[in-house]
Coordinates of C-alpha atoms in Angstrom, one line a residue:
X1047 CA 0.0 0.0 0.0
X1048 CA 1.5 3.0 -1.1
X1049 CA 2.3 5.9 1.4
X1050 CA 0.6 9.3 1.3
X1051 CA 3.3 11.5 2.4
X1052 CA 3.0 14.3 0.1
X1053 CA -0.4 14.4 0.6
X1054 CA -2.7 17.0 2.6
X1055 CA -6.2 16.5 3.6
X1056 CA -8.2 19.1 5.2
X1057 CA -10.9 18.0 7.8
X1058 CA -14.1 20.5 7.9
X1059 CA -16.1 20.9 11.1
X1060 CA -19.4 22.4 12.0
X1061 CA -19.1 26.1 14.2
X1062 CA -22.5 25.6 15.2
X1063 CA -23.5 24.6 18.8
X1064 CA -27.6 24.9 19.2
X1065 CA -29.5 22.4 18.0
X1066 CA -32.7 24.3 16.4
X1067 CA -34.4 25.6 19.0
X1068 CA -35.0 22.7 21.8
X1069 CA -32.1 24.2 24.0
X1070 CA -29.8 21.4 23.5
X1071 CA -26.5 21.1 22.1
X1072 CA -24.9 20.1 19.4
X1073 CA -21.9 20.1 17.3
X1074 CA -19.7 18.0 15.0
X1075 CA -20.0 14.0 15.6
X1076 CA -16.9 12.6 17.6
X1077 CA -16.8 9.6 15.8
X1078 CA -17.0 11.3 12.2
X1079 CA -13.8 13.0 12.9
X1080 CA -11.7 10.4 15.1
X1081 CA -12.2 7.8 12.4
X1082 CA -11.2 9.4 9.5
X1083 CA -8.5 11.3 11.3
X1084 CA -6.7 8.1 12.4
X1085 CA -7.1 6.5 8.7
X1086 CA -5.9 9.7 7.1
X1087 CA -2.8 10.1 9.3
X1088 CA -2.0 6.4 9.7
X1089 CA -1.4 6.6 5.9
X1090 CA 0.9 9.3 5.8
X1091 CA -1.4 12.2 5.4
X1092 CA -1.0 15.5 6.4
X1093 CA -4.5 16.3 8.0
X1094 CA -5.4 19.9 9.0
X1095 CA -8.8 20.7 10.6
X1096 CA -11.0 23.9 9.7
X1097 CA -13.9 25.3 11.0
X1098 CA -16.2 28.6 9.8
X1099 CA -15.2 30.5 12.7
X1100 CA -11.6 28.9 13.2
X1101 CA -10.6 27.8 17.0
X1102 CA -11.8 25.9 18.7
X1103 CA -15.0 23.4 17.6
X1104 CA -18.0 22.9 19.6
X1105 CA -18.6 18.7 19.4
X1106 CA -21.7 16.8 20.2
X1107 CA -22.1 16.2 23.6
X1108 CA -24.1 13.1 22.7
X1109 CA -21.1 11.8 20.7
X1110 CA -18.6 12.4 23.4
X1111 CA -20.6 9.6 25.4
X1112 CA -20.3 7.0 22.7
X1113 CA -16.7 6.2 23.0
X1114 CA -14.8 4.2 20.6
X1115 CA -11.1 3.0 19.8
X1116 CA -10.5 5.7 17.3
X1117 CA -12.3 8.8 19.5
X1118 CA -9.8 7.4 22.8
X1119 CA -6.5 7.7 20.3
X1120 CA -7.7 11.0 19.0
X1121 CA -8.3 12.3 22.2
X1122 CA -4.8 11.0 23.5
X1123 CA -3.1 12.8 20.6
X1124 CA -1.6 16.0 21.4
X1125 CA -0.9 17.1 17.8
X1126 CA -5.0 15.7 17.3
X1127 CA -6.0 18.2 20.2
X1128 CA -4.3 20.9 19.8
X1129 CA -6.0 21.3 15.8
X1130 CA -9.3 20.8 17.6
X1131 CA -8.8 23.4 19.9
X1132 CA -7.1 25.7 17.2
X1133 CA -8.8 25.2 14.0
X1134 CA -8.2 27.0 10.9
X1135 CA -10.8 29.6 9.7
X1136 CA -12.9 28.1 6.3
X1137 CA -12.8 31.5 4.4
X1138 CA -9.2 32.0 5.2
X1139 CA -7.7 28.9 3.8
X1140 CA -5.3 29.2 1.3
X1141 CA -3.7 26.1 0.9
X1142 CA -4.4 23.6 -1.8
X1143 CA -5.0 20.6 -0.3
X1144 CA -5.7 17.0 -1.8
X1145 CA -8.4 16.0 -0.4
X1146 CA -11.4 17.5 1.6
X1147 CA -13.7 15.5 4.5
X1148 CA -16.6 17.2 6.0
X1149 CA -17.8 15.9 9.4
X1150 CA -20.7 15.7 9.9
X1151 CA -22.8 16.2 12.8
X1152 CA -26.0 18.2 13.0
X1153 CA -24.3 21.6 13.0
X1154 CA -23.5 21.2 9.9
X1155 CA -27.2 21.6 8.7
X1156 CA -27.0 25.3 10.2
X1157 CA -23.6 26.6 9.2
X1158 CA -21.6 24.6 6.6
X1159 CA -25.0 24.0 4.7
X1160 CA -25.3 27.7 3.8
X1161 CA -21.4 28.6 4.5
X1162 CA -20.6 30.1 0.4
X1163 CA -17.3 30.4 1.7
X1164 CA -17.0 26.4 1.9
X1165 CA -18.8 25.8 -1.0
X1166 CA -16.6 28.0 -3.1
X1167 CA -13.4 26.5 -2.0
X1168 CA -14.9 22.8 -2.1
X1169 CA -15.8 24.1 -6.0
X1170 CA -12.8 25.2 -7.1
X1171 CA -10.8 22.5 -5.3
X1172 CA -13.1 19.4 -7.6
X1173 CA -12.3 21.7 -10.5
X1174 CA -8.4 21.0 -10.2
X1175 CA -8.7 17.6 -9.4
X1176 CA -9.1 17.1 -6.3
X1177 CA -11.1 14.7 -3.9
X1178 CA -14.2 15.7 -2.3
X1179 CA -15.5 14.1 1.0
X1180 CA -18.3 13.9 3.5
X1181 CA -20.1 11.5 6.2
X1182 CA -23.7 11.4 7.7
X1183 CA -24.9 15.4 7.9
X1184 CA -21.5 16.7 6.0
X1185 CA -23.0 15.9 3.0
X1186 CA -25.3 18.9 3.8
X1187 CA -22.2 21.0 3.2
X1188 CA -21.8 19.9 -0.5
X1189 CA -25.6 21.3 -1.4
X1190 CA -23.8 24.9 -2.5
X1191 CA -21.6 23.4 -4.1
X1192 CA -21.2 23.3 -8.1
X1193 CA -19.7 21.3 -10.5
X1194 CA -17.3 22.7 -13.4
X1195 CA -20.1 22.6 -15.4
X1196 CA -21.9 25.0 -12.9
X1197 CA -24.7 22.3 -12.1
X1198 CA -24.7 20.9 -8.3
X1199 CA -21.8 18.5 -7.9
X1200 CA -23.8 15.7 -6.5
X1201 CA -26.1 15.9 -9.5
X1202 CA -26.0 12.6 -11.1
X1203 CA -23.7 11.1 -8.6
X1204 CA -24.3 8.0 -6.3
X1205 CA -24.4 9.8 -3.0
X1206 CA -24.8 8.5 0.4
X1207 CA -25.9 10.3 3.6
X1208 CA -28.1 10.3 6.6
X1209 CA -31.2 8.9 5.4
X1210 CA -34.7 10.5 6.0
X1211 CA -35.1 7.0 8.0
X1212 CA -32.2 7.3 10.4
X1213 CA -33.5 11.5 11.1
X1214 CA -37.0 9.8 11.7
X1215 CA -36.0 7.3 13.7
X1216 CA -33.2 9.8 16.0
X1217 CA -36.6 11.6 16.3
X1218 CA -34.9 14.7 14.8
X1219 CA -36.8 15.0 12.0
X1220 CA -38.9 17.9 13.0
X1221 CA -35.7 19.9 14.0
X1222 CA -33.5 20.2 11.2
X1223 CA -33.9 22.6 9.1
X1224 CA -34.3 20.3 5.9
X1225 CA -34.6 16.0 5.0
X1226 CA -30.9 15.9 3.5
X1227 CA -31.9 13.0 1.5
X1228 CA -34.9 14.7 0.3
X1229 CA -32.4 18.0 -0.5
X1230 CA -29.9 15.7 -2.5
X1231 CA -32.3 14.3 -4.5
X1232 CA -34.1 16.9 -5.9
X1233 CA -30.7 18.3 -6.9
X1234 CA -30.7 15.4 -8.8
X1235 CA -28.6 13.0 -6.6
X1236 CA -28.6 9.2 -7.2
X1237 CA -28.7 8.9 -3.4
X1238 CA -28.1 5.3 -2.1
X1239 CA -28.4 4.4 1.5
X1240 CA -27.8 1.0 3.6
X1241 CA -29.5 -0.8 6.5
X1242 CA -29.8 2.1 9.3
X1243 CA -26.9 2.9 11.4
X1244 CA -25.2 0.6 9.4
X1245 CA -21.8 1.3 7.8
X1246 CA -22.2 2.8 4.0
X1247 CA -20.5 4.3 2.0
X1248 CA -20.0 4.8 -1.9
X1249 CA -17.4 6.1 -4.3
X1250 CA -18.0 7.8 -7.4
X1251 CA -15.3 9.4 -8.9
X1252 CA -13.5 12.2 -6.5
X1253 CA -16.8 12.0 -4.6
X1254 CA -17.0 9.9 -1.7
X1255 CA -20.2 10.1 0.7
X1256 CA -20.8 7.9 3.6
X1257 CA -23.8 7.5 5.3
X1258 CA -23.7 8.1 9.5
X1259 CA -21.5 7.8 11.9
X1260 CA -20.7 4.1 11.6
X1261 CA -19.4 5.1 7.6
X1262 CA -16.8 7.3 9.2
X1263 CA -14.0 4.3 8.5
X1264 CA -15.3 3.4 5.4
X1265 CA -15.5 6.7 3.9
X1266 CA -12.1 7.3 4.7
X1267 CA -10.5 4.4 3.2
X1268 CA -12.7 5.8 -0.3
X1269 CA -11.0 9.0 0.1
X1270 CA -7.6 6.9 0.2
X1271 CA -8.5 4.6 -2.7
X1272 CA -9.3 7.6 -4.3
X1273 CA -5.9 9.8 -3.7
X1274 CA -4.3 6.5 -5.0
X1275 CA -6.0 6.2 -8.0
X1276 CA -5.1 9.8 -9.1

């Protein structure tokens, strides 16, 4: 397996902390980011992590209870902290990186969904060839965004996400501000989906799209195949 060294992959997270208007919190998903961190960096990657507002990036609390192997080594990881904690600011980045991830989380439906800033960066970046990436809600983020040919880059694509299911199910589905399934399909997604909560994730072209938080892994390793396929 061939090491990514020279590559750089820049993980986006949600800025936004209230969840609608119940009074809870929310955030980015723990999970969503550990996962693909740990794939992304155990491959060689250079991974930086950026948010709307830049510093430091509000998670889940829900996803801080569910624990896993890759959340513990994130959280154990200095270097992994200390870009949580100091994040880069979206409409500020100027680097060209190879890939792009957004976590998801259900911040992301209030910020990165409407962020133009993201969406022009994440446009220009498919233009020159590079990957574009996101799991569970990130895929909200890619709704603004536009293809070369100035349709919506998941038009025509196989594209997972969180399914209208899995929202109904969470009980959410009243809350959010849109069905992201229902979104990326009328802008003309082929969206594809799994069993709920089940791992899911699907590859077409330098899109990659996985469908909740258990596809955090899977994507990843897309994004990989992908970066090694170029």
């Amino acid at each position: 397996m061939k090491a990514l060294t020279a590559v750089k992959i820049l993980l986006i997270v949600t800025s936004h902390s209230q969840f609608g208007n119940t009074g809870e919190q929310t955030g980015f998903w723990m999970e969503e980011l550990a996962a693909p961190y740990a794939e992304f960096t155990r491959a060689g990657a250079q991974v930086d992590i950026a948010s709307p507002l830049g510093g430091k990036a509000p998670a889940d609390p829900r996803s801080q209870k569910e624990e896993s192997e890759a959340t513990r080594a994130f959280l154990a990881d200095p270097q992994a902290t200390k870009k949580l904690a100091n994040t880069l600011v979206l409409g500020k980045v100027q680097d060209t990186y190879d890939a792009y991830f957004v976590v998801g989380g259900h911040g992301v439906m209030w910020d990165l969904a409407t962020h133009s800033p993201l969406h022009q960066l994440l446009s220009a970046a498919y233009a020159r060839g590079a990957v574009i990436s996101a799991v569970c809600h990130g895929p909200a983020a890619l709704v603004g965004v536009k293809g070369p040919d100035g349709k919506p880059l998941v038009a025509g694509k196989r594209v997972a996400a969180f399914s209208n299911a899995e929202e109904k199910a969470a009980k959410f589905d009243a809350i959010v501000p849109f069905p992201l399934e229902t979104r990326l399909r009328e802008l003309g997604a082929r969206y594809e989906s799994g069993p709920l909560w089940s791992s899911f994730a699907v590859r077409d072209g330098r899109l990659v799209t996985g469908q909740n938080p258990a596809s955090s892994t899977a994507a990843a390793r897309e994004v990989l195949a992908a970066l090694r396929e170029r």
